[in-house]
């Protein structure tokens, strides 16, 4: 029978003091999951890899995972499920586009901009715009190149739109699918800290194609040098965004496989640019200014090349 | 109920009376029964509705008539006439010509469906067919532009005609985009308006491009 004193409310001491008084007592600690993981990551990190935090995105990845789990809960046959992929505002889309064009060294595009909210609006409409931009610019460029010739009859070349559409949409969807499958396979062999979902990869690829839109418009200029400089420039910009995104995902793997993966990503990106340039834009004619050749008797002779 | 305990009706007594259903006013269905009217009235009513919507497109004011009573007759007529007028373009090699009839049709309808889906996915409150109706009707200025272009091309196809065609097509493209935006913008969430307007801009730009690059054989 408990005494009256036992039934009175007692202030409990701090857990540390109680434990000091009774070291063998069983204890249960209930901590917030975020804090636990933060402590764990803190212990696992070596001091030299602090600057990689931003690339890895480990500090709040758990929090964002929780948030992501709460969002996409509608079953896939309802309309609301697909609405979660379009849950972006205008300023967010513009920010993501800006992030794909101006890569900040050391910042990961996915972590900085996507933050577990991958959208399908950007990839879809950037690809659509790119398809029509390439077709229209190619048509215009060919028109200006062949303008003076008497035998040239302008054709709208509408077939090329469907070819452009197939190529660009295949690139924007099949390459991320292959890359995602490859990364999943490597994940099962080597424990990578960073892994991306399929939609995040599609997002990165879609937004990285944005730089080709102004490039395609500038390709109307019929100078070979200008076109190749543009190719190099846009490839560097968007290629660096892709490299900085995917390097942390393969870094912990075998060195050669990591380099091969990143190299393939850049190579495919370059192939797309060069292929579009070669197929949709005719080569500009060599158009040197008329050289002046001094003839023997002092008069100048002007020849057209 | 104690007072009613004594009431009883013997089974032999017939109960008679009248049962009438009080009819207040005429039932509302009778006003809309169109089964008995002459066929001419039915057709004229639909034609008038289509014509009224054409007028609304040409002078876009914020009225809800276009949205409320949607129909797809107008878009169909516009799409078919535009696709027909885009035929007969230069097609010396079968690969390099202008768009075929089916291509124009598919671009207009598939494009309108994609834009409607896009605006609904972004959280718009407009219904599917209302949006298709608005996008289809706003092709009217571009159809007018196509007509003008063909007439100008009959006169000649030099630089002057190109400049005229360019001005007309650009003006009609602006008109189409502004008209459809005026009707559709209100139903979108406020911080996503640009995301919804841009695909409409792209859609009418592609149609304008097809019209501008039409060259006769």
Coordinates of C-alpha atoms in Angstrom, one line a residue, chain A residues 2-303:
Chain A
X2 CA 1.6 3.2 -1.1
X3 CA 2.0 5.9 1.4
X4 CA 0.5 9.3 1.0
X5 CA 3.9 10.8 0.3
X6 CA 4.4 8.5 -2.6
X7 CA 1.3 9.7 -4.3
X8 CA 2.2 13.3 -4.1
X9 CA 3.5 14.9 -7.2
X10 CA 7.3 15.1 -7.2
X11 CA 9.4 17.3 -9.3
X12 CA 11.7 15.3 -11.4
X13 CA 15.3 16.2 -11.6
X14 CA 17.2 16.6 -14.7
X15 CA 17.9 13.3 -16.5
X16 CA 21.6 13.6 -15.9
X17 CA 21.2 14.0 -12.1
X18 CA 18.8 11.1 -11.9
X19 CA 21.1 8.9 -13.9
X20 CA 24.1 9.9 -11.7
X21 CA 22.1 8.8 -8.7
X22 CA 21.0 5.6 -10.2
X23 CA 23.4 4.6 -13.0
X24 CA 21.8 1.2 -13.7
X25 CA 18.3 2.5 -14.3
X26 CA 16.9 1.8 -17.8
X27 CA 16.4 4.9 -19.8
X28 CA 14.4 5.7 -22.9
X29 CA 15.5 8.7 -24.9
X30 CA 13.1 10.2 -27.4
X31 CA 14.7 12.6 -29.7
X32 CA 13.5 14.3 -32.8
X33 CA 14.7 12.3 -35.8
X34 CA 16.3 15.4 -37.5
X35 CA 18.5 16.1 -34.6
X36 CA 19.7 12.5 -34.3
X37 CA 20.7 12.4 -37.9
X38 CA 22.4 15.7 -37.7
X39 CA 24.5 14.4 -34.8
X40 CA 25.2 11.2 -36.7
X41 CA 26.3 13.1 -39.8
X42 CA 28.4 15.4 -37.7
X43 CA 30.2 12.4 -36.4
X44 CA 30.7 10.7 -39.7
X45 CA 32.0 13.8 -41.5
X46 CA 35.7 14.3 -41.8
X47 CA 36.8 17.8 -41.2
X48 CA 38.1 18.2 -44.7
X49 CA 34.8 17.6 -46.4
X50 CA 32.9 20.6 -45.0
X51 CA 33.0 22.4 -48.3
X52 CA 31.3 19.4 -49.8
X53 CA 28.3 19.8 -47.6
X54 CA 26.7 22.0 -50.1
X55 CA 27.2 19.6 -52.9
X56 CA 26.1 16.6 -50.9
X57 CA 23.2 18.4 -49.3
X58 CA 23.2 16.2 -46.3
X59 CA 22.3 18.8 -43.6
X60 CA 18.7 19.1 -44.4
X61 CA 18.2 16.2 -46.7
X62 CA 16.4 14.3 -44.0
X63 CA 14.0 17.1 -43.4
X64 CA 13.3 17.5 -47.1
X65 CA 12.8 13.8 -47.3
X66 CA 10.1 14.0 -44.7
X67 CA 8.5 16.8 -46.5
X68 CA 8.6 15.0 -49.8
X69 CA 7.0 12.0 -48.2
X70 CA 4.1 14.1 -47.0
X71 CA 3.5 15.6 -50.4
X72 CA 3.1 13.0 -53.0
X73 CA 0.5 10.8 -51.3
X74 CA -2.3 10.7 -53.9
X75 CA -2.6 7.5 -55.9
X76 CA -1.2 7.6 -59.4
X77 CA -4.5 7.3 -61.2
X78 CA -5.9 10.6 -59.8
X79 CA -5.4 14.0 -61.3
X80 CA -4.1 15.4 -58.0
X81 CA -1.1 13.1 -58.2
X82 CA 0.0 14.8 -61.4
X83 CA -0.7 18.2 -60.0
X84 CA 2.0 17.7 -57.5
X85 CA 4.5 17.8 -60.3
X86 CA 3.3 21.2 -61.4
X87 CA 3.5 22.8 -57.9
X88 CA 5.7 25.7 -58.9
X89 CA 5.3 29.4 -59.1
X90 CA 6.6 31.7 -61.7
X91 CA 9.5 33.0 -59.7
X92 CA 10.6 29.4 -58.9
X93 CA 10.7 28.5 -62.6
X94 CA 12.6 31.6 -63.3
X95 CA 15.1 30.9 -60.5
X96 CA 15.7 27.4 -61.8
X97 CA 16.3 28.7 -65.3
X98 CA 18.7 31.2 -63.9
X99 CA 20.5 28.5 -61.9
X100 CA 20.9 26.4 -65.0
X101 CA 22.4 29.2 -67.0
X102 CA 24.8 30.6 -64.4
X103 CA 26.3 27.7 -62.6
X104 CA 27.6 28.8 -59.2
X105 CA 30.8 26.9 -58.5
X106 CA 30.3 24.5 -55.7
X107 CA 26.6 24.6 -55.6
X108 CA 24.5 21.7 -56.6
X109 CA 21.6 22.5 -58.8
X110 CA 19.3 19.9 -57.4
X111 CA 19.9 20.8 -53.8
X112 CA 19.8 24.5 -54.3
X113 CA 16.8 24.8 -56.6
X114 CA 14.9 21.6 -56.8
X115 CA 14.8 20.9 -53.1
X116 CA 12.6 17.8 -53.4
X117 CA 10.1 19.7 -55.5
X118 CA 10.9 18.5 -59.0
X119 CA 8.5 19.9 -61.5
X120 CA 7.6 18.7 -65.0
X121 CA 6.6 22.2 -66.2
X122 CA 10.1 23.3 -66.9
X123 CA 11.4 20.3 -68.7
X124 CA 8.3 19.9 -70.9
X125 CA 8.0 23.5 -72.0
X126 CA 11.7 24.2 -72.4
X127 CA 11.9 21.1 -74.7
X128 CA 8.8 22.3 -76.7
X129 CA 10.3 25.8 -77.0
X130 CA 13.7 24.4 -78.1
X131 CA 12.0 22.2 -80.7
X132 CA 10.3 25.1 -82.4
X133 CA 13.2 27.4 -81.9
X134 CA 15.6 25.1 -83.6
X135 CA 13.2 24.4 -86.5
X136 CA 12.4 28.1 -87.0
X137 CA 16.0 29.3 -86.7
X138 CA 17.2 26.6 -89.0
X139 CA 14.6 27.6 -91.6
X140 CA 15.5 31.3 -91.2
X141 CA 19.2 30.6 -91.4
X142 CA 18.9 28.6 -94.5
X143 CA 16.7 31.3 -96.1
X144 CA 19.3 34.0 -95.4
X145 CA 22.2 31.8 -96.6
X146 CA 20.6 30.9 -99.9
X147 CA 18.9 34.3 -100.4
X148 CA 20.7 35.7 -103.4
X149 CA 20.8 32.6 -105.5
X150 CA 18.5 32.6 -108.5
X151 CA 17.7 28.9 -108.3
X152 CA 16.7 29.0 -104.7
X153 CA 13.0 28.5 -103.9
X154 CA 12.1 28.9 -100.3
X155 CA 10.5 25.9 -98.6
X156 CA 9.2 25.9 -95.0
X157 CA 10.7 22.5 -94.3
X158 CA 8.0 21.6 -91.9
X159 CA 9.1 17.9 -91.7
X160 CA 12.0 18.9 -89.6
X161 CA 9.8 20.0 -86.7
X162 CA 8.8 16.4 -86.1
X163 CA 12.3 15.2 -86.3
X164 CA 13.5 17.9 -83.9
X165 CA 10.7 17.0 -81.5
X166 CA 11.5 13.3 -81.5
X167 CA 15.2 14.0 -81.0
X168 CA 14.9 16.5 -78.2
X169 CA 12.2 14.7 -76.3
X170 CA 14.0 11.4 -76.5
X171 CA 17.2 13.1 -75.2
X172 CA 15.3 14.8 -72.4
X173 CA 13.6 11.6 -71.2
X174 CA 15.5 8.5 -72.3
X175 CA 19.0 9.7 -71.2
X176 CA 17.7 10.6 -67.7
X177 CA 16.1 7.2 -67.6
X178 CA 19.3 5.4 -68.5
X179 CA 21.3 7.5 -66.1
X180 CA 18.9 6.9 -63.3
X181 CA 19.0 3.1 -63.9
X182 CA 22.7 3.2 -64.0
X183 CA 23.0 5.2 -60.8
X184 CA 20.5 2.8 -59.1
X185 CA 22.6 -0.1 -60.2
X186 CA 25.8 1.4 -58.9
X187 CA 24.0 2.3 -55.7
X188 CA 23.3 -1.3 -55.0
X189 CA 27.0 -2.1 -55.3
X190 CA 28.6 1.0 -53.7
X191 CA 26.9 2.9 -51.0
X192 CA 26.6 6.4 -52.3
X193 CA 25.5 9.2 -50.0
X194 CA 23.7 11.1 -52.7
X195 CA 21.1 9.6 -54.8
X196 CA 18.6 11.3 -57.0
X197 CA 15.1 10.4 -57.9
X198 CA 14.1 9.9 -61.5
X199 CA 12.2 13.1 -61.6
X200 CA 15.0 15.2 -60.2
X201 CA 17.3 13.9 -63.0
X202 CA 14.6 14.7 -65.6
X203 CA 14.4 18.2 -64.1
X204 CA 18.1 18.8 -64.2
X205 CA 18.3 17.7 -67.8
X206 CA 15.3 19.7 -68.8
X207 CA 16.5 22.9 -67.3
X208 CA 20.0 22.4 -68.6
X209 CA 18.6 22.5 -72.2
X210 CA 17.5 26.1 -71.7
X211 CA 20.8 27.5 -72.7
X212 CA 20.4 26.0 -76.2
X213 CA 17.4 28.3 -76.9
X214 CA 19.3 31.6 -77.2
X215 CA 22.1 29.6 -78.8
X216 CA 19.8 28.3 -81.5
X217 CA 18.5 31.8 -82.1
X218 CA 22.1 33.1 -82.5
X219 CA 23.0 30.3 -84.8
X220 CA 21.1 32.2 -87.5
X221 CA 24.3 34.2 -87.9
X222 CA 25.9 32.4 -90.9
X223 CA 29.4 32.4 -89.7
X224 CA 31.1 29.1 -88.9
X225 CA 33.4 30.5 -86.3
X226 CA 30.5 32.2 -84.5
X227 CA 28.5 29.0 -84.4
X228 CA 31.2 26.9 -83.0
X229 CA 32.1 29.4 -80.4
X230 CA 28.5 29.4 -79.4
X231 CA 28.4 25.6 -79.2
X232 CA 31.5 25.6 -77.0
X233 CA 30.2 28.3 -74.7
X234 CA 26.7 26.8 -74.1
X235 CA 28.2 23.4 -73.7
X236 CA 30.5 24.7 -71.0
X237 CA 27.7 26.4 -69.1
X238 CA 25.1 23.6 -69.1
X239 CA 27.7 20.8 -69.1
X240 CA 29.2 22.3 -65.9
X241 CA 25.7 22.3 -64.3
X242 CA 25.3 18.6 -65.1
X243 CA 28.8 17.7 -64.0
X244 CA 28.4 19.5 -60.7
X245 CA 25.1 17.8 -60.1
X246 CA 26.2 14.3 -60.9
X247 CA 29.8 14.3 -59.6
X248 CA 28.8 13.8 -56.0
X249 CA 26.6 10.9 -56.9
X250 CA 29.4 8.9 -58.5
X251 CA 32.4 10.2 -56.6
X252 CA 32.5 7.4 -54.1
X253 CA 32.5 4.8 -56.8
X254 CA 35.4 3.3 -58.6
X255 CA 37.5 6.2 -60.1
X256 CA 37.3 5.0 -63.6
X257 CA 33.6 4.4 -63.6
X258 CA 32.9 7.8 -62.1
X259 CA 35.0 9.5 -64.7
X260 CA 33.4 7.5 -67.5
X261 CA 29.9 8.4 -66.3
X262 CA 30.6 12.1 -66.1
X263 CA 32.4 11.9 -69.4
X264 CA 29.4 10.2 -71.1
X265 CA 27.0 12.8 -69.7
X266 CA 29.1 15.6 -71.2
X267 CA 29.6 13.7 -74.5
X268 CA 25.9 13.1 -75.0
X269 CA 25.2 16.7 -74.3
X270 CA 27.8 17.8 -76.9
X271 CA 26.4 15.3 -79.4
X272 CA 23.0 16.8 -79.1
X273 CA 24.3 20.3 -79.8
X274 CA 26.5 19.4 -82.6
X275 CA 23.9 17.1 -84.2
X276 CA 21.3 19.8 -84.2
X277 CA 23.7 22.3 -85.6
X278 CA 24.7 19.9 -88.4
X279 CA 21.2 18.8 -89.4
X280 CA 19.1 21.9 -89.1
X281 CA 21.5 24.5 -90.2
X282 CA 23.1 24.4 -93.6
X283 CA 26.8 25.2 -93.7
X284 CA 27.3 28.8 -94.5
X285 CA 29.0 29.4 -97.9
X286 CA 32.6 30.5 -97.7
X287 CA 32.2 34.1 -98.3
X288 CA 35.6 35.8 -98.3
X289 CA 35.8 39.5 -99.3
X290 CA 37.2 39.9 -102.8
X291 CA 41.0 39.7 -102.6
X292 CA 42.9 42.2 -104.6
X293 CA 45.7 40.8 -106.6
X294 CA 48.2 43.2 -108.1
X295 CA 48.5 42.3 -111.8
X296 CA 51.8 42.6 -113.7
X297 CA 51.2 45.9 -115.3
X298 CA 50.2 47.6 -112.1
X299 CA 46.4 47.5 -112.5
X300 CA 44.6 45.5 -109.8
X301 CA 42.6 42.5 -110.6
X302 CA 39.7 41.7 -108.4
X303 CA 38.6 38.1 -108.3

